[in-house]
Coordinates of C-alpha atoms and ligand atoms in Angstrom, one line a residue:
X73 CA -20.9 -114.4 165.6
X74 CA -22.4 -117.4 167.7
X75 CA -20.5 -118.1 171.2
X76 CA -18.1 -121.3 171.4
X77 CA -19.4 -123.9 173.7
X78 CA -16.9 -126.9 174.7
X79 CA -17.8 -130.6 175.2
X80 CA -15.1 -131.2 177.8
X81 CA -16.2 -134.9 178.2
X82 CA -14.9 -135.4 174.2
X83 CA -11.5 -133.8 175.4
X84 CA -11.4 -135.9 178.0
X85 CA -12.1 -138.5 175.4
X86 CA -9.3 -137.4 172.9
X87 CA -6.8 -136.9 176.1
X88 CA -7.3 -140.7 177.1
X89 CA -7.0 -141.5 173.8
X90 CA -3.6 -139.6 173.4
X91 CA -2.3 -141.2 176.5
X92 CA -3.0 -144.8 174.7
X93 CA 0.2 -144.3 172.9
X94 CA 3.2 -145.2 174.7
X95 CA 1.6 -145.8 177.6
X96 CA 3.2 -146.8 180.3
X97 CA 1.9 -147.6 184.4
X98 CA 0.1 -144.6 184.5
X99 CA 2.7 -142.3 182.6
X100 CA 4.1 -142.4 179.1
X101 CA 7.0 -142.4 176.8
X102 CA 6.4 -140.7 173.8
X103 CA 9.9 -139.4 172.4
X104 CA 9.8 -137.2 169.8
X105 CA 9.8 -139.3 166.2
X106 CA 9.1 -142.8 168.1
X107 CA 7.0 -144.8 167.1
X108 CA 4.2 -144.2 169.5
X109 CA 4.9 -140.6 168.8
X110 CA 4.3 -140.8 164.9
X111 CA 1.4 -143.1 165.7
X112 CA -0.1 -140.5 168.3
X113 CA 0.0 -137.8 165.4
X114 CA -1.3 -139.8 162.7
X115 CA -4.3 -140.4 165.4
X116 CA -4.5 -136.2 165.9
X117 CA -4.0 -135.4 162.3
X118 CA -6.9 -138.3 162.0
X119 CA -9.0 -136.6 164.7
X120 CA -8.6 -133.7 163.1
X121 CA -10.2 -134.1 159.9
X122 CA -13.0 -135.4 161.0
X123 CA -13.4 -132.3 162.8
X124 CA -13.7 -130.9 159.8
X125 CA -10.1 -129.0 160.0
X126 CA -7.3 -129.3 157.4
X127 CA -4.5 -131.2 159.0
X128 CA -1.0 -129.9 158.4
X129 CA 2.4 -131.5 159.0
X130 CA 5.6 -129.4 158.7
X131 CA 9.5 -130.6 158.4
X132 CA 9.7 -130.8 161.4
X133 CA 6.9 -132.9 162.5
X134 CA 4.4 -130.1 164.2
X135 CA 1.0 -130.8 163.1
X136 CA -1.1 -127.9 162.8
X137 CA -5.6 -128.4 162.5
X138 CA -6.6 -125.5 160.3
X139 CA -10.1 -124.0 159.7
X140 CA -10.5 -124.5 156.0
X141 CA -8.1 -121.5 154.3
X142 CA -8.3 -119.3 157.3
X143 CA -6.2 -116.5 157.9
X144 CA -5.8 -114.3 161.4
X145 CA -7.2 -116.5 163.7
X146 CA -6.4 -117.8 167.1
X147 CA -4.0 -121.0 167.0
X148 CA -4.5 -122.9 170.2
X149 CA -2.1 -126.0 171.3
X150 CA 0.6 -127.3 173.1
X151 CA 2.9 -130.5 172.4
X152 CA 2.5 -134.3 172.1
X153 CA 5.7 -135.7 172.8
X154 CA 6.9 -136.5 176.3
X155 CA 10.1 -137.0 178.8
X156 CA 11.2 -140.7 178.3
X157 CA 9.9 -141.5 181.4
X158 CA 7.0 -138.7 180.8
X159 CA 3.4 -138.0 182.4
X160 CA 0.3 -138.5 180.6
X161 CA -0.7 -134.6 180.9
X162 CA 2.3 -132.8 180.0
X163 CA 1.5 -130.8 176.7
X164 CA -0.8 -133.7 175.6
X165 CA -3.5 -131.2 177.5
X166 CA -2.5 -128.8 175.8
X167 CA -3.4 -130.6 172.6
X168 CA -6.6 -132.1 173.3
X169 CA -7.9 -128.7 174.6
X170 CA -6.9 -127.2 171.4
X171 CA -8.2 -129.8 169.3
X172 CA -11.4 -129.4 171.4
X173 CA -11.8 -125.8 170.7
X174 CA -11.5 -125.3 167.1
X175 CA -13.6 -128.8 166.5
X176 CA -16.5 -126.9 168.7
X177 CA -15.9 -123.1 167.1
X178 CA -16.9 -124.9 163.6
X179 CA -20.1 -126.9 164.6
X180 CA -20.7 -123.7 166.8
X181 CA -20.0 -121.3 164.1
X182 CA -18.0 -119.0 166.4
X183 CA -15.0 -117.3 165.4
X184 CA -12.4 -120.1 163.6
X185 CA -9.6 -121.8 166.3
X186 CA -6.5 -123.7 164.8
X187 CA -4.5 -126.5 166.9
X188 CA -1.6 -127.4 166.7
X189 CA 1.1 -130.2 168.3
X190 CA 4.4 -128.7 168.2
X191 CA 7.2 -131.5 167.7
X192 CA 9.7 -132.4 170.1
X193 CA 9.1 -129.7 172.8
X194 CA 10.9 -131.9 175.7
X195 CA 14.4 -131.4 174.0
X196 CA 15.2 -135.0 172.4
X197 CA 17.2 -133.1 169.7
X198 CA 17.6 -129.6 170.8
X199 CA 15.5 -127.0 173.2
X200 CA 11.7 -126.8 172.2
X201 CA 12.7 -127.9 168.7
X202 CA 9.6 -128.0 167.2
X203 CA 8.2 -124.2 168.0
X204 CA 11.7 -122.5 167.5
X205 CA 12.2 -123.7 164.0
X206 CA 8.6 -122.7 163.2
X207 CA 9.3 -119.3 164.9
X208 CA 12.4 -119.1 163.1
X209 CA 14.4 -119.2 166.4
X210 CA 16.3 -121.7 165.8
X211 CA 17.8 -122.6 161.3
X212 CA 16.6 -125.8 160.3
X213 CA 20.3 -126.1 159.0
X214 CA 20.9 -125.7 162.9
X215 CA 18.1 -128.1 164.7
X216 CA 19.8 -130.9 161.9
X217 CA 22.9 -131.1 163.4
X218 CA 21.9 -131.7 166.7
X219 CA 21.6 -135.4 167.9
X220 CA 19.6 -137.3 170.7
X221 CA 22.1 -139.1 173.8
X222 CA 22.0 -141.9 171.7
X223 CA 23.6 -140.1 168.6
X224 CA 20.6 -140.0 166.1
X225 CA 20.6 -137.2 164.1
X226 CA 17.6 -134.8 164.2
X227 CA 17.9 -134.5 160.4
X228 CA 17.4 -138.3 160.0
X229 CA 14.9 -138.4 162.9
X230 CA 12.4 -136.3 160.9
X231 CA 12.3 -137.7 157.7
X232 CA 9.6 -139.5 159.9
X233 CA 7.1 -136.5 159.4
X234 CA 6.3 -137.8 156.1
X235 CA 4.7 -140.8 157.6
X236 CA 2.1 -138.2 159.5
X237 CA 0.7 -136.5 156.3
X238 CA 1.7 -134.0 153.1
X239 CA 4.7 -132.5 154.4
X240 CA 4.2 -128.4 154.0
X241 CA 5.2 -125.0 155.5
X242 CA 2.8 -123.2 157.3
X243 CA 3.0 -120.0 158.3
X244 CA 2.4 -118.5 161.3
X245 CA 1.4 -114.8 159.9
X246 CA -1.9 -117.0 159.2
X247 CA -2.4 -116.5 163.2
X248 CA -2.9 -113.6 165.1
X249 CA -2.3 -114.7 168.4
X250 CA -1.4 -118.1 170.7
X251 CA -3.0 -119.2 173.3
X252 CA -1.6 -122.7 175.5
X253 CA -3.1 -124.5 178.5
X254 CA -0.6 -126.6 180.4
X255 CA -0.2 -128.4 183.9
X256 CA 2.0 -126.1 186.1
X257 CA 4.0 -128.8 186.7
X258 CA 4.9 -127.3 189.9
X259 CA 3.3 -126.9 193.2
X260 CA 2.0 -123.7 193.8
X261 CA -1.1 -124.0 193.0
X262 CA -1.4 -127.3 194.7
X263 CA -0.5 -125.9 198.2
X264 CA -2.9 -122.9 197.5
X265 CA -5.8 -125.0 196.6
X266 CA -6.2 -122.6 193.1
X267 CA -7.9 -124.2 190.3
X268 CA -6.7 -122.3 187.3
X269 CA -3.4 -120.1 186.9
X270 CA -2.9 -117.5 184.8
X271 CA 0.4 -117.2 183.7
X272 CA 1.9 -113.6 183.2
X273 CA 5.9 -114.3 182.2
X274 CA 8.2 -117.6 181.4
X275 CA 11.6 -118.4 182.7
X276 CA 14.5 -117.8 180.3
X277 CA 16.7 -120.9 179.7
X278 CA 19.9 -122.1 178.2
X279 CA 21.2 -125.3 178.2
X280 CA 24.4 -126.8 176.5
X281 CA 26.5 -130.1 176.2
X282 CA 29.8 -130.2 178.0
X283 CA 32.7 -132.9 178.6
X284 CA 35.6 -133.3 180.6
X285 CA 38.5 -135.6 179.2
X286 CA 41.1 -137.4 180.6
X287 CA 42.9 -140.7 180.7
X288 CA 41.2 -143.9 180.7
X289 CA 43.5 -146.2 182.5
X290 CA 43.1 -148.9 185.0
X291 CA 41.6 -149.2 188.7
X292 CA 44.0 -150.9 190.1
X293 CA 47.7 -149.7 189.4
X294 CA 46.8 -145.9 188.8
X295 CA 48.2 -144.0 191.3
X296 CA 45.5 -141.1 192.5
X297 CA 48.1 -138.5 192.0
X298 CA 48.2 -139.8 188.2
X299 CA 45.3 -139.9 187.3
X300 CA 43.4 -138.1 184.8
X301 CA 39.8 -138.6 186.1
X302 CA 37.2 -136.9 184.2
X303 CA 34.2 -137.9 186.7
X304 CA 36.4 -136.2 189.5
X305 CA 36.6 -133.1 187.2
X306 CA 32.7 -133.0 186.8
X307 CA 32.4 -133.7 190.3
X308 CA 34.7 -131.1 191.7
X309 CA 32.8 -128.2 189.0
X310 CA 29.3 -129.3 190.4
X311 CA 30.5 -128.3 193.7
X312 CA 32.3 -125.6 192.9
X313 CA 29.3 -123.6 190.9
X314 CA 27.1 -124.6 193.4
X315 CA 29.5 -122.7 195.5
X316 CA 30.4 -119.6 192.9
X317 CA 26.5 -119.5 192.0
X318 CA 25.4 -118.1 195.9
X319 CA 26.5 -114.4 195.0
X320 CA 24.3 -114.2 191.9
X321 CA 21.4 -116.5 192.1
X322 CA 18.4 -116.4 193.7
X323 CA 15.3 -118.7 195.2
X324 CA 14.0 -119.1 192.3
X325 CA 16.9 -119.4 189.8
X326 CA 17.2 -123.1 189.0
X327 CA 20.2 -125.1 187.3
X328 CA 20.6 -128.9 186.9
X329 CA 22.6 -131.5 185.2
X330 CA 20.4 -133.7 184.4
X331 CA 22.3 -136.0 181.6
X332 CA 25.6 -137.7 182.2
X333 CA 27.4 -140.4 180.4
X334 CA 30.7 -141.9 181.7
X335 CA 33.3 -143.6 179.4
X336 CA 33.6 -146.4 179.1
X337 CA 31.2 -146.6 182.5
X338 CA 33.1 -149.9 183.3
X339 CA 33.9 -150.9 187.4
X340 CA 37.8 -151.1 187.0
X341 CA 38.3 -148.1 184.7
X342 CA 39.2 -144.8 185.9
X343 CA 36.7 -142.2 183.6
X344 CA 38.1 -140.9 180.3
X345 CA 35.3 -139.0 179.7
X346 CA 32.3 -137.5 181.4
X347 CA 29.9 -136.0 178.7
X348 CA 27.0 -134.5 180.4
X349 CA 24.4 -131.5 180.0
X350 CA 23.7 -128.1 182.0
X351 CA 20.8 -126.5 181.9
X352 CA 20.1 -123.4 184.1
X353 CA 16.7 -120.8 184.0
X354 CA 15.6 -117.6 185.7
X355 CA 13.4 -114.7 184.8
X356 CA 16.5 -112.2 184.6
X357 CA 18.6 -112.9 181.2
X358 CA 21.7 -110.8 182.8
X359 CA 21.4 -113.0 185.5
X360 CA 21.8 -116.1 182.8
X361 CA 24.9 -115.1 181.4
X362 CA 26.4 -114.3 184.4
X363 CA 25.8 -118.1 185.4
X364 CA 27.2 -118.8 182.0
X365 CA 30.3 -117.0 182.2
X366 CA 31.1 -118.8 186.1
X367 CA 30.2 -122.0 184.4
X368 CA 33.0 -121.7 181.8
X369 CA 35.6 -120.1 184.1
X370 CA 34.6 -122.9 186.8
X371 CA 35.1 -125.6 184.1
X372 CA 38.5 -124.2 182.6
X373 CA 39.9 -123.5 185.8
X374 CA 38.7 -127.3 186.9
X375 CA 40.0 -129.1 184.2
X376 CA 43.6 -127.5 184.5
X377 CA 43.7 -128.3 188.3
X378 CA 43.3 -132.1 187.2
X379 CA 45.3 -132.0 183.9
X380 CA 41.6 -132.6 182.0
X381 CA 40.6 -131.2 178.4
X382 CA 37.4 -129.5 178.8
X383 CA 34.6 -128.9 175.9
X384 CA 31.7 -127.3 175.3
X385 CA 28.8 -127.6 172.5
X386 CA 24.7 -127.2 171.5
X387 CA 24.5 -124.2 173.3
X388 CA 21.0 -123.3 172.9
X389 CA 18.9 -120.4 174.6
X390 CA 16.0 -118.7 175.3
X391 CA 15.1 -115.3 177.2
X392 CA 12.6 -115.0 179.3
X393 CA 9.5 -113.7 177.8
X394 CA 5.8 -112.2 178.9
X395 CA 2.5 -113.1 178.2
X396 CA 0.4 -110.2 176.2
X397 CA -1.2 -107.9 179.0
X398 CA -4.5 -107.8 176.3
X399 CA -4.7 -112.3 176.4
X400 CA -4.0 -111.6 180.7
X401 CA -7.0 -109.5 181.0
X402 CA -8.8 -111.9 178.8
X403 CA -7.4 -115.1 180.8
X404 CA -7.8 -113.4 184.5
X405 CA -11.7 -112.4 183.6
X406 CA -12.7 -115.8 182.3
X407 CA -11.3 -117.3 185.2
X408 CA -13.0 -115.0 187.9
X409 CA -16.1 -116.3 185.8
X410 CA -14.9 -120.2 186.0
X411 CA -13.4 -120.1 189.3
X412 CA -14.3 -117.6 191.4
X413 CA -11.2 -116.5 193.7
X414 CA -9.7 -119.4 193.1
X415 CA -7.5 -118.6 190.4
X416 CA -3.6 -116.3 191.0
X417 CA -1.6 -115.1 188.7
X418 CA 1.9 -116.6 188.4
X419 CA 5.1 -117.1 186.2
X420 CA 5.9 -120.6 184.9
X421 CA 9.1 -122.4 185.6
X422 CA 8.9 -124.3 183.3
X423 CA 9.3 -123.5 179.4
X424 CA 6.4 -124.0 176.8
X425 CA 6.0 -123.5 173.2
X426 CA 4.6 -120.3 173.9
X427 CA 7.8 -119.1 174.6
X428 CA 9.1 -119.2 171.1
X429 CA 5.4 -118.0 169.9
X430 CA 5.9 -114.6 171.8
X431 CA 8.4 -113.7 168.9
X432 CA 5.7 -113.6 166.3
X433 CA 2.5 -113.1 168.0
X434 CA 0.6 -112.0 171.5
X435 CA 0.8 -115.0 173.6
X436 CA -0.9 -116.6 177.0
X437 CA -1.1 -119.6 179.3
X438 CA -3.5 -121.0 181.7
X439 CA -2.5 -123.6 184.3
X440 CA -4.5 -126.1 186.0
X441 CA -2.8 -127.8 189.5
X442 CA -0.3 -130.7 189.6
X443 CA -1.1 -133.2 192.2
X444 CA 2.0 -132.7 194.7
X445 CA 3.3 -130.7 192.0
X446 CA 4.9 -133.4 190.1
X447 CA 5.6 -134.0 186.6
X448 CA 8.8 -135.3 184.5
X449 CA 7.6 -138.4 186.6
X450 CA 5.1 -141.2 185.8
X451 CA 3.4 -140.2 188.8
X452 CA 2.3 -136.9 186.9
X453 CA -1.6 -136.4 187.5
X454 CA -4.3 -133.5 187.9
X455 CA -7.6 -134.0 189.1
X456 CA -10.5 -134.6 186.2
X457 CA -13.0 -131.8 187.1
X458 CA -9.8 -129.5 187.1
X459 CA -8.7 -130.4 183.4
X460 CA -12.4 -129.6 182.4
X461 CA -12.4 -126.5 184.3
X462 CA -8.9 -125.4 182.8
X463 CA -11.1 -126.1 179.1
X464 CA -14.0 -124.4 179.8
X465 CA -12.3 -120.9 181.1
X466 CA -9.9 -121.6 177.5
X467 CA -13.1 -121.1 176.3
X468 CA -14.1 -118.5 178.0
X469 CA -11.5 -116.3 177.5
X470 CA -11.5 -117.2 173.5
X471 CA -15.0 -115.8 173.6
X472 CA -13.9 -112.6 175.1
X473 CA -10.8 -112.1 172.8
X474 CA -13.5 -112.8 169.8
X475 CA -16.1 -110.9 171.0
Ligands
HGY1734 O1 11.7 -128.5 180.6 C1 10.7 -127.9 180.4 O2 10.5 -126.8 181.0 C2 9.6 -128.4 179.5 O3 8.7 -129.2 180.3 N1 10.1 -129.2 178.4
MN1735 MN1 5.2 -129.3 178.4
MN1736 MN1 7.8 -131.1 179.8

């Protein structure tokens, strides 16, 4: 079987390209089913056949780039759709490197590669939508109920897929294993001055919807001792977790509440509502329902100090899961080879699709560095010769696994 060889300069190509839609200063907005998110994957499914690869769009809007009727091979890819205020590398990498590899393993005749863009990994609808109703994490019935901020329903949302390509099922027993290069998004390897990570285990997560009601009344004549103010019950449970949390987190356990919507969000009305989301992550599962279970006593015991109702919804989840020690070996050899001790291993903070892959198949990740360590942000950015390092030592390590 003849060795893959990369042309990093086309991925480059094909990741500028990419970054064209929804582009915005130098970051993007690329929601999940927008239209510069169905144009972007019309453009890949395009790209994509004339690679020579069978594009594929599922019900759910992942687009998969298959070698001709293929089975047990290696699917590389990431996601396409971004933060609404997103950066321009943030699983559209991921894609282009895939894309890259399995165009170059047919005009090298190496071992077959499919790609794939999973749908709505940033969480417009629910957690890494896409992947966990592929992986079967999450019931299609389940992922239809859920709705954006802005009350569109994900059912509705993806009737869009259709405007990609043939909707059809594909199965994942057609792969054998996963393999995903992303940004770290994080600083490590930044302050280290490492070029390539190799990732050994992902943070669990959960996340869920929540809202504290009161009484809407007005600014003026509402005594403070009568009121029924539902952004002072969400203020008071922020501090008071962040208090409750010390005795069971650690360094790097993480929680935010990073969505919240007043009502009605007018100057001269006291808050009859606060709807917001919680979203907390570590490595250690126990640890995550122990957060859980402070979060809903915190709330209940919140909301009856300040006469508020208190309601929870959308609870999604997922453990904390580790990369296959065979695809480590293969990733921590091809980057002594790429990047000679300038490579560590590390655990990602942040989730990816690989996550839900894990389920079905051996997984792995790469990282290259985040300037500053930013992403989520326009400002997201990684240095050129490092996003052709972090596709050459993909390639690398695919040669190993296929040897
Ligand atoms: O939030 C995450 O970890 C991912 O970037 N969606
Ligand atoms: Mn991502
Ligand atoms: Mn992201």
């Amino acid at each position: 079987m003849n060795k893959l060889q990369i042309n990093g300069e086309r991925m480059l190509a094909d990741l500028n390209s990419l970054r064209s839609f929804g582009a915005c200063g130098t970051g993007v907005k690329r929601r999940a089913f927008s239209e510069p998110d169905i144009a972007s994957r019309k453009w890949l499914a395009n790209r994509m056949s004339e690679a020579g690869l069978v594009p594929h769009v599922d019900d759910v809007g992942n687009v998969f780039g298959l070698p001709g009727d293929t089975n047990d091979c290696i699917l590389v890819g990431s996601h396409s759709d971004t933060q609404p205020e997103g950066g321009w590398l943030d699983g559209a990498y991921g894609v282009a490197v895939g894309l890259e590899v399995a165009r170059a393993s047919l005009e090298c005749g190496s071992s077959p590669i499919a790609c794939v863009s999973f749908q709505d990994e940033e969480g417009r609808f629910s957690t890494l939508t896409g992947s966990r109703v592929w992986t079967g994490q999450l019931s299609l019935g389940e992922a239809d109920i859920r709705t954006d901020t802005d009350g569109l329903g994900f059912a509705q949302a993806r009737r869009r897929a259709a405007e990609i390509g043939t909707v059809g099922k594909v199965s994942p027993e057609r792969f054998r294993a996963y393999l995903e290069v992303h940004i770290e998004q994080g600083p490590v390897l930044d302050i280290f001055g490492d070029r390539i990570g190799v990732v050994e285990g992902i943070v669990g997560i959960r996340t869920e919807k929540q809202t504290f009601i009161g009484q809407q009344n007005h600014a003026g004549t509402t005594p403070m001792d009568l009121r029924k103010d539902a952004l002072q019950g969400l203020a008071r449970f922020n501090s008071e977790i962040n208090a409750r949390f010390a005795d069971v987190v650690t360094d790097k356990t993480v929680w935010t509440i990073g969505h919240v919507a007043l009502h009605p969000n007018a100057t001269s009305v006291v808050p009859g509502k606060a709807d917001f989301t919680i979203q907390w992550r570590d490595l250690d599962d126990g640890r995550l329902d122990k957060m859980r279970a402070i979060i809903h006593e915190t709330a209940r015991h919140v909301a009856g100090q300040l006469g508020l109702e208190w309601t929870s919804s959308d609870y999604s989840s997922i453990p904390a899961t580790r990369c296959d020690d065979h695809i480590v070996k293969a990733f921590k050899k091809a980057a002594e080879l790429e990047a000679p001790g300038k490579w560590r291993l590390l655990n990602s903070g942040a989730l990816h699709d690989a996550a839900n892959v894990s389920f079905l198949m051996p997984m792995g990740m790469l990282f290259v560095p985040s300037i500053k360590g930013i992403s989520h942000n326009f400002e997201e950015d990684t240095a050129l010769e490092d996003l052709l390092l972090g596709a050459e030592t993909m390639a690398r390590a695919i040669n190993i696994l296929t040897a």
